[in-house]
Amino acid sequence: MILALIEHSGGHAGNRITSNTNELLSFAQRIGRDSGIPVAAVVFGFNTSGLVEELKSRKLDRIIAVDDPELAEYSPDAYAFALKSLASAEPPYLVATMHSARGIDFMPRVAASLRHPFVGGCIDVERIGERLLLTRQIFNAKMNMKVEPRSGSPVFVTVSSGAFPGDNVELAETSAIETRPVDFSGLMKRRNVIAYSEAAKGQVDLSSAPIIVSGGRGLRQKENFTLIFDLAKALNAAVGASRPVVDAEWLPREYQIGSSGQTVAPKLYVAVGISGAVQHLVGIQGARCIVAINKDADAPIFKVARYGIVDDLFKVVPALTKLLNDLKSV
């Protein structure tokens, strides 16, 4: 069995599965198809019926709910305890969750305590015969490393956001739903949640935006960013920015895309005046189609772009915006 541990907002923000759930399930389903191993989604929480209902439209062999008051709020100790109990009752082939603050908090400690392999930040997977090869990035995404777990099952994996497009998830009604009890009498909590504070967000959540228009320092000054907002409006897109834009305080930090900002995986990513430093490319590696507009033909962004326009952005962007608005009015 492949276990995909689903992230959700918990009790503090509306108890919904996160926007990258389909990415995680796409990863799990891909391994399941290649290896002929069934896939189960696992939900930890309290009063999880709504979360289970959200998952029923995905093609899964089972949905397993561990429903207990101890899991009402996220705790690394409680999550690790529950996962070890689940893995001991029915040893899985692989356990996966997202490479998020939560995932990298509790998954490594479970793998270490069970003395099983852990691969963090997986961006690709392939199966060659009986060999499972997982790819992760190292040295700030300058190199890829292929890892073959050798210590037997289960293998514990965190999946990088944007690496496995959520559009590829297979859909079908899942009727096999199980509730698994866990005896938490032996749980020792070493950390208590005092409060949650939501981080400030931009006008659109970039992590789930299907289209993003981003601007870089090629725009020269803050006032010129109106070109980006106008183009984004014409495309019904979200607005993003490179790190130099944020460092210059043209836009708030929540707009930043890259290794030190948000990682995004839109269907269309338009990079305007962005040279394409490796830190920015890390954040857009999951984009399905990248369009670059830059007057420097040697800019690194063109190496990853599907379409490129080598010209002055101050001529191209207004013309493109006008064209899109004219098409809308037809």
Short mmCIF file of C-alpha atoms in Angstrom, two decimals:
data_model
loop_
_atom_site.label_atom_id
_atom_site.label_comp_id
_atom_site.label_asym_id
_atom_site.label_seq_id
_atom_site.Cartn_x
_atom_site.Cartn_y
_atom_site.Cartn_z
CA MET A 1 0.00 0.00 0.00
CA ILE A 2 1.09 3.56 -0.76
CA LEU A 3 -0.07 6.01 1.88
CA ALA A 4 -0.58 9.65 0.88
CA LEU A 5 -0.89 11.69 4.06
CA ILE A 6 -3.19 14.61 3.24
CA GLU A 7 -2.51 18.08 4.61
CA HIS A 8 -5.39 20.24 5.71
CA SER A 9 -5.97 23.49 7.52
CA GLY A 10 -6.84 21.81 10.80
CA GLY A 11 -9.25 23.31 13.29
CA HIS A 12 -7.81 26.82 13.21
CA ALA A 13 -8.67 27.94 9.68
CA GLY A 14 -11.69 26.14 8.35
CA ASN A 15 -10.64 22.47 8.05
CA ARG A 16 -10.14 22.13 4.31
CA ILE A 17 -7.66 20.01 2.39
CA THR A 18 -4.82 22.12 1.04
CA SER A 19 -4.55 23.26 -2.58
CA ASN A 20 -1.61 20.95 -3.30
CA THR A 21 -3.52 17.77 -2.38
CA ASN A 22 -3.87 16.82 -6.06
CA GLU A 23 -0.10 17.18 -6.54
CA LEU A 24 0.53 14.69 -3.73
CA LEU A 25 -2.07 12.27 -5.08
CA SER A 26 -0.66 12.62 -8.60
CA PHE A 27 2.73 11.49 -7.23
CA ALA A 28 1.20 8.56 -5.33
CA GLN A 29 -0.96 7.45 -8.26
CA ARG A 30 2.04 7.51 -10.60
CA ILE A 31 3.99 5.12 -8.38
CA GLY A 32 0.87 3.02 -7.93
CA ARG A 33 0.40 2.65 -11.70
CA ASP A 34 4.05 1.83 -12.31
CA SER A 35 4.27 -0.73 -9.51
CA GLY A 36 0.73 -2.13 -9.34
CA ILE A 37 0.44 -1.12 -5.67
CA PRO A 38 -2.85 0.28 -4.31
CA VAL A 39 -3.00 3.89 -3.11
CA ALA A 40 -4.72 5.12 0.03
CA ALA A 41 -5.25 8.68 1.20
CA VAL A 42 -4.76 9.15 4.94
CA VAL A 43 -6.39 11.94 6.96
CA PHE A 44 -5.31 12.79 10.50
CA GLY A 45 -7.64 15.08 12.44
CA PHE A 46 -10.81 15.39 14.47
CA ASN A 47 -14.29 15.43 12.92
CA THR A 48 -12.78 14.50 9.57
CA SER A 49 -15.96 13.62 7.69
CA GLY A 50 -15.83 16.84 5.64
CA LEU A 51 -12.22 16.16 4.62
CA VAL A 52 -13.13 12.61 3.59
CA GLU A 53 -15.98 13.92 1.44
CA GLU A 54 -13.55 16.26 -0.35
CA LEU A 55 -11.29 13.31 -1.19
CA LYS A 56 -13.97 10.92 -2.45
CA SER A 57 -13.83 12.25 -6.02
CA ARG A 58 -10.19 11.13 -6.45
CA LYS A 59 -9.28 7.67 -7.69
CA LEU A 60 -8.10 5.87 -4.56
CA ASP A 61 -8.25 2.33 -3.32
CA ARG A 62 -9.04 3.50 0.18
CA ILE A 63 -9.48 6.61 2.31
CA ILE A 64 -8.24 6.05 5.85
CA ALA A 65 -9.30 8.47 8.56
CA VAL A 66 -7.60 8.60 11.95
CA ASP A 67 -10.14 10.66 13.86
CA ASP A 68 -9.25 11.63 17.41
CA PRO A 69 -9.32 14.75 19.65
CA GLU A 70 -5.52 14.43 20.01
CA LEU A 71 -5.29 15.31 16.31
CA ALA A 72 -7.64 18.30 16.41
CA GLU A 73 -4.61 20.60 16.10
CA TYR A 74 -1.34 19.73 14.42
CA SER A 75 1.32 18.37 16.74
CA PRO A 76 4.49 16.70 15.45
CA ASP A 77 4.44 14.29 18.39
CA ALA A 78 0.80 13.28 17.81
CA TYR A 79 1.23 12.98 14.05
CA ALA A 80 4.40 10.90 14.42
CA PHE A 81 2.70 8.67 17.00
CA ALA A 82 -0.34 8.11 14.78
CA LEU A 83 1.75 7.42 11.68
CA LYS A 84 3.96 4.90 13.48
CA SER A 85 0.85 3.15 14.77
CA LEU A 86 -0.65 3.05 11.27
CA ALA A 87 2.58 1.81 9.66
CA SER A 88 3.00 -0.90 12.29
CA ALA A 89 -0.54 -2.27 11.85
CA GLU A 90 -0.21 -2.62 8.06
CA PRO A 91 3.35 -1.90 6.82
CA PRO A 92 3.07 0.21 3.65
CA TYR A 93 5.40 0.26 0.65
CA LEU A 94 5.77 4.04 0.76
CA VAL A 95 4.46 6.96 2.81
CA ALA A 96 4.33 10.43 1.23
CA THR A 97 3.25 13.92 2.21
CA MET A 98 4.04 17.40 0.95
CA HIS A 99 7.46 19.03 1.49
CA SER A 100 5.94 21.70 3.68
CA ALA A 101 6.76 23.08 7.10
CA ARG A 102 4.48 20.41 8.54
CA GLY A 103 5.76 17.55 6.38
CA ILE A 104 9.43 18.14 7.12
CA ASP A 105 8.61 18.58 10.79
CA PHE A 106 7.26 15.11 11.58
CA MET A 107 8.12 12.77 8.67
CA PRO A 108 11.90 12.58 9.24
CA ARG A 109 11.41 11.75 12.92
CA VAL A 110 9.07 8.87 12.03
CA ALA A 111 11.54 7.49 9.47
CA ALA A 112 14.44 7.82 11.92
CA SER A 113 12.57 6.17 14.79
CA LEU A 114 11.61 3.22 12.55
CA ARG A 115 15.10 3.16 10.97
CA HIS A 116 13.72 3.43 7.43
CA PRO A 117 14.77 5.65 4.49
CA PHE A 118 13.62 9.23 4.19
CA VAL A 119 13.84 11.25 0.95
CA GLY A 120 12.95 14.92 1.27
CA GLY A 121 11.83 17.30 -1.47
CA CYS A 122 11.16 14.71 -4.20
CA ILE A 123 10.69 16.26 -7.68
CA ASP A 124 10.59 13.12 -9.85
CA VAL A 125 10.15 9.38 -9.56
CA GLU A 126 10.75 6.40 -11.80
CA ARG A 127 10.58 2.66 -11.40
CA ILE A 128 13.09 0.48 -13.26
CA GLY A 129 12.22 -3.16 -12.69
CA GLU A 130 12.03 -3.53 -8.93
CA ARG A 131 14.13 -0.41 -8.34
CA LEU A 132 12.51 2.78 -7.13
CA LEU A 133 14.46 5.94 -8.03
CA LEU A 134 13.52 9.23 -6.41
CA THR A 135 14.98 12.55 -7.57
CA ARG A 136 15.60 15.47 -5.23
CA GLN A 137 17.40 18.78 -5.68
CA ILE A 138 20.60 19.73 -3.84
CA PHE A 139 22.85 22.79 -3.55
CA ASN A 140 19.91 25.21 -3.79
CA ALA A 141 18.53 23.38 -6.85
CA LYS A 142 21.77 23.67 -8.82
CA MET A 143 21.97 19.86 -9.09
CA ASN A 144 19.58 16.91 -9.07
CA MET A 145 20.34 13.76 -7.09
CA LYS A 146 18.78 10.38 -7.83
CA VAL A 147 18.27 8.29 -4.72
CA GLU A 148 17.52 4.57 -4.54
CA PRO A 149 16.24 3.60 -1.07
CA ARG A 150 18.01 0.40 -0.05
CA SER A 151 16.78 -0.38 3.47
CA GLY A 152 13.41 -1.84 2.58
CA SER A 153 9.85 -0.65 2.98
CA PRO A 154 8.35 1.62 4.01
CA VAL A 155 10.12 4.55 2.39
CA PHE A 156 9.15 7.99 3.74
CA VAL A 157 9.00 10.81 1.18
CA THR A 158 8.10 14.49 1.07
CA VAL A 159 7.01 15.83 -2.31
CA SER A 160 8.06 19.27 -3.55
CA SER A 161 5.26 21.65 -4.45
CA GLY A 162 4.86 22.05 -8.20
CA ALA A 163 6.83 18.93 -9.13
CA PHE A 164 3.80 16.75 -9.96
CA PRO A 165 1.00 18.73 -11.66
CA GLY A 166 -2.31 18.41 -9.88
CA ASP A 167 -4.08 18.35 -13.26
CA ASN A 168 -2.72 14.81 -13.74
CA VAL A 169 -4.61 13.37 -10.78
CA GLU A 170 -7.01 10.58 -11.73
CA LEU A 171 -10.61 11.05 -10.67
CA ALA A 172 -13.12 8.38 -9.72
CA GLU A 173 -15.57 7.85 -6.90
CA THR A 174 -13.90 6.24 -3.87
CA SER A 175 -16.27 4.27 -1.69
CA ALA A 176 -13.85 2.30 0.51
CA ILE A 177 -13.61 4.47 3.64
CA GLU A 178 -12.07 3.25 6.87
CA THR A 179 -11.79 4.81 10.31
CA ARG A 180 -8.70 3.58 12.13
CA PRO A 181 -8.52 3.95 15.91
CA VAL A 182 -5.19 4.85 17.54
CA ASP A 183 -4.50 4.39 21.24
CA PHE A 184 -2.84 7.65 22.29
CA SER A 185 -2.39 6.61 25.93
CA GLY A 186 1.38 6.35 25.43
CA LEU A 187 1.71 9.73 23.67
CA MET A 188 4.19 12.19 25.14
CA LYS A 189 3.72 15.71 23.78
CA ARG A 190 6.83 17.85 23.93
CA ARG A 191 5.26 20.83 22.18
CA ASN A 192 1.92 22.58 22.65
CA VAL A 193 0.28 24.94 20.17
CA ILE A 194 -0.30 28.31 21.83
CA ALA A 195 -1.86 30.16 18.89
CA TYR A 196 -1.97 30.38 15.11
CA SER A 197 -1.34 33.59 13.19
CA GLU A 198 -2.14 33.69 9.49
CA ALA A 199 0.61 35.17 7.33
CA ALA A 200 -0.32 38.16 5.18
CA LYS A 201 -1.32 37.23 1.65
CA GLY A 202 -1.38 39.09 -1.62
CA GLN A 203 -4.46 39.78 -3.68
CA VAL A 204 -4.44 36.16 -4.92
CA ASP A 205 -2.97 33.02 -3.36
CA LEU A 206 -0.06 32.42 -5.75
CA SER A 207 0.25 28.75 -4.78
CA SER A 208 -3.09 27.97 -6.44
CA ALA A 209 -3.20 30.61 -9.21
CA PRO A 210 -3.57 29.09 -12.71
CA ILE A 211 -1.95 32.13 -14.39
CA ILE A 212 0.76 34.36 -12.95
CA VAL A 213 2.40 37.46 -14.41
CA SER A 214 5.65 38.35 -12.66
CA GLY A 215 7.88 41.38 -12.94
CA GLY A 216 11.57 41.85 -12.27
CA ARG A 217 14.06 44.65 -11.95
CA GLY A 218 13.94 45.14 -15.72
CA LEU A 219 10.93 47.35 -14.96
CA ARG A 220 13.47 49.90 -13.59
CA GLN A 221 11.21 51.52 -11.00
CA LYS A 222 8.22 50.87 -8.78
CA GLU A 223 5.80 53.02 -10.80
CA ASN A 224 6.35 50.88 -13.90
CA PHE A 225 4.84 47.86 -12.13
CA THR A 226 1.44 49.13 -13.27
CA LEU A 227 2.34 47.43 -16.57
CA ILE A 228 2.40 44.08 -14.78
CA PHE A 229 -0.89 44.68 -13.00
CA ASP A 230 -2.56 45.78 -16.26
CA LEU A 231 -1.34 42.68 -18.10
CA ALA A 232 -2.39 40.45 -15.21
CA LYS A 233 -5.87 42.00 -15.22
CA ALA A 234 -6.18 41.34 -18.97
CA LEU A 235 -5.22 37.70 -18.39
CA ASN A 236 -7.29 37.28 -15.19
CA ALA A 237 -3.97 36.39 -13.58
CA ALA A 238 -2.23 36.80 -10.24
CA VAL A 239 0.79 39.06 -9.85
CA GLY A 240 4.20 37.87 -8.69
CA ALA A 241 7.68 39.34 -8.43
CA SER A 242 11.33 38.41 -8.28
CA ARG A 243 13.42 38.94 -5.17
CA PRO A 244 15.11 42.19 -6.33
CA VAL A 245 11.66 43.78 -6.69
CA VAL A 246 10.76 42.86 -3.12
CA ASP A 247 14.18 43.87 -1.77
CA ALA A 248 13.71 47.28 -3.40
CA GLU A 249 10.31 47.49 -1.64
CA TRP A 250 8.36 47.88 -4.86
CA LEU A 251 5.99 45.15 -3.64
CA PRO A 252 5.39 43.38 -0.30
CA ARG A 253 7.16 40.10 0.53
CA GLU A 254 4.07 37.96 -0.15
CA TYR A 255 4.49 38.57 -3.90
CA GLN A 256 7.98 37.07 -4.02
CA ILE A 257 8.49 33.89 -6.05
CA GLY A 258 11.61 31.77 -5.71
CA SER A 259 13.63 29.68 -3.25
CA SER A 260 13.26 32.36 -0.56
CA GLY A 261 9.65 33.15 -1.52
CA GLN A 262 6.74 31.11 -2.83
CA THR A 263 6.99 28.02 -5.02
CA VAL A 264 4.31 28.09 -7.72
CA ALA A 265 3.00 25.71 -10.37
CA PRO A 266 0.61 27.65 -12.65
CA LYS A 267 -0.56 26.56 -16.07
CA LEU A 268 0.92 29.78 -17.50
CA TYR A 269 3.77 31.85 -16.07
CA VAL A 270 4.69 35.14 -17.75
CA ALA A 271 8.09 36.50 -16.68
CA VAL A 272 8.57 40.17 -17.55
CA GLY A 273 11.98 41.74 -17.10
CA ILE A 274 13.22 38.77 -15.05
CA SER A 275 16.70 37.52 -15.90
CA GLY A 276 16.17 34.07 -14.39
CA ALA A 277 18.53 33.64 -11.45
CA VAL A 278 18.59 30.08 -10.15
CA GLN A 279 16.76 31.12 -6.98
CA HIS A 280 13.82 32.32 -9.07
CA LEU A 281 13.85 29.30 -11.38
CA VAL A 282 13.53 27.00 -8.36
CA GLY A 283 10.21 28.65 -7.56
CA ILE A 284 8.70 28.22 -11.04
CA GLN A 285 9.95 24.76 -11.98
CA GLY A 286 6.43 23.34 -11.77
CA ALA A 287 4.94 25.82 -14.29
CA ARG A 288 3.37 24.11 -17.29
CA CYS A 289 4.20 26.91 -19.75
CA ILE A 290 6.65 29.78 -19.23
CA VAL A 291 6.64 32.87 -21.43
CA ALA A 292 9.61 35.22 -21.03
CA ILE A 293 9.83 38.87 -22.13
CA ASN A 294 13.34 40.30 -21.86
CA LYS A 295 15.58 42.42 -24.07
CA ASP A 296 18.64 40.33 -23.16
CA ALA A 297 18.72 37.35 -25.52
CA ASP A 298 21.22 35.59 -23.23
CA ALA A 299 19.08 35.83 -20.09
CA PRO A 300 18.88 32.43 -18.31
CA ILE A 301 15.07 32.65 -18.23
CA PHE A 302 15.00 31.78 -21.94
CA LYS A 303 16.56 28.37 -21.20
CA VAL A 304 13.41 27.29 -19.36
CA ALA A 305 10.82 29.30 -21.30
CA ARG A 306 8.63 27.62 -23.90
CA TYR A 307 8.09 30.95 -25.64
CA GLY A 308 10.37 33.96 -25.52
CA ILE A 309 10.13 37.54 -26.74
CA VAL A 310 13.46 39.32 -27.06
CA ASP A 311 12.47 42.98 -27.09
CA ASP A 312 11.88 46.03 -24.95
CA LEU A 313 9.22 45.14 -22.36
CA PHE A 314 8.00 48.75 -22.38
CA LYS A 315 6.85 48.22 -25.96
CA VAL A 316 5.79 44.57 -25.75
CA VAL A 317 3.73 44.56 -22.54
CA PRO A 318 1.40 47.50 -23.38
CA ALA A 319 0.86 46.07 -26.87
CA LEU A 320 0.08 42.63 -25.46
CA THR A 321 -2.28 44.09 -22.87
CA LYS A 322 -4.11 46.08 -25.53
CA LEU A 323 -4.41 43.01 -27.76
CA LEU A 324 -5.91 40.93 -24.93
CA ASN A 325 -8.37 43.65 -23.97
CA ASP A 326 -9.41 44.07 -27.62
CA LEU A 327 -10.03 40.33 -27.89
CA LYS A 328 -12.21 40.47 -24.79
CA SER A 329 -14.36 43.20 -26.29
CA VAL A 330 -15.02 41.30 -29.52
#
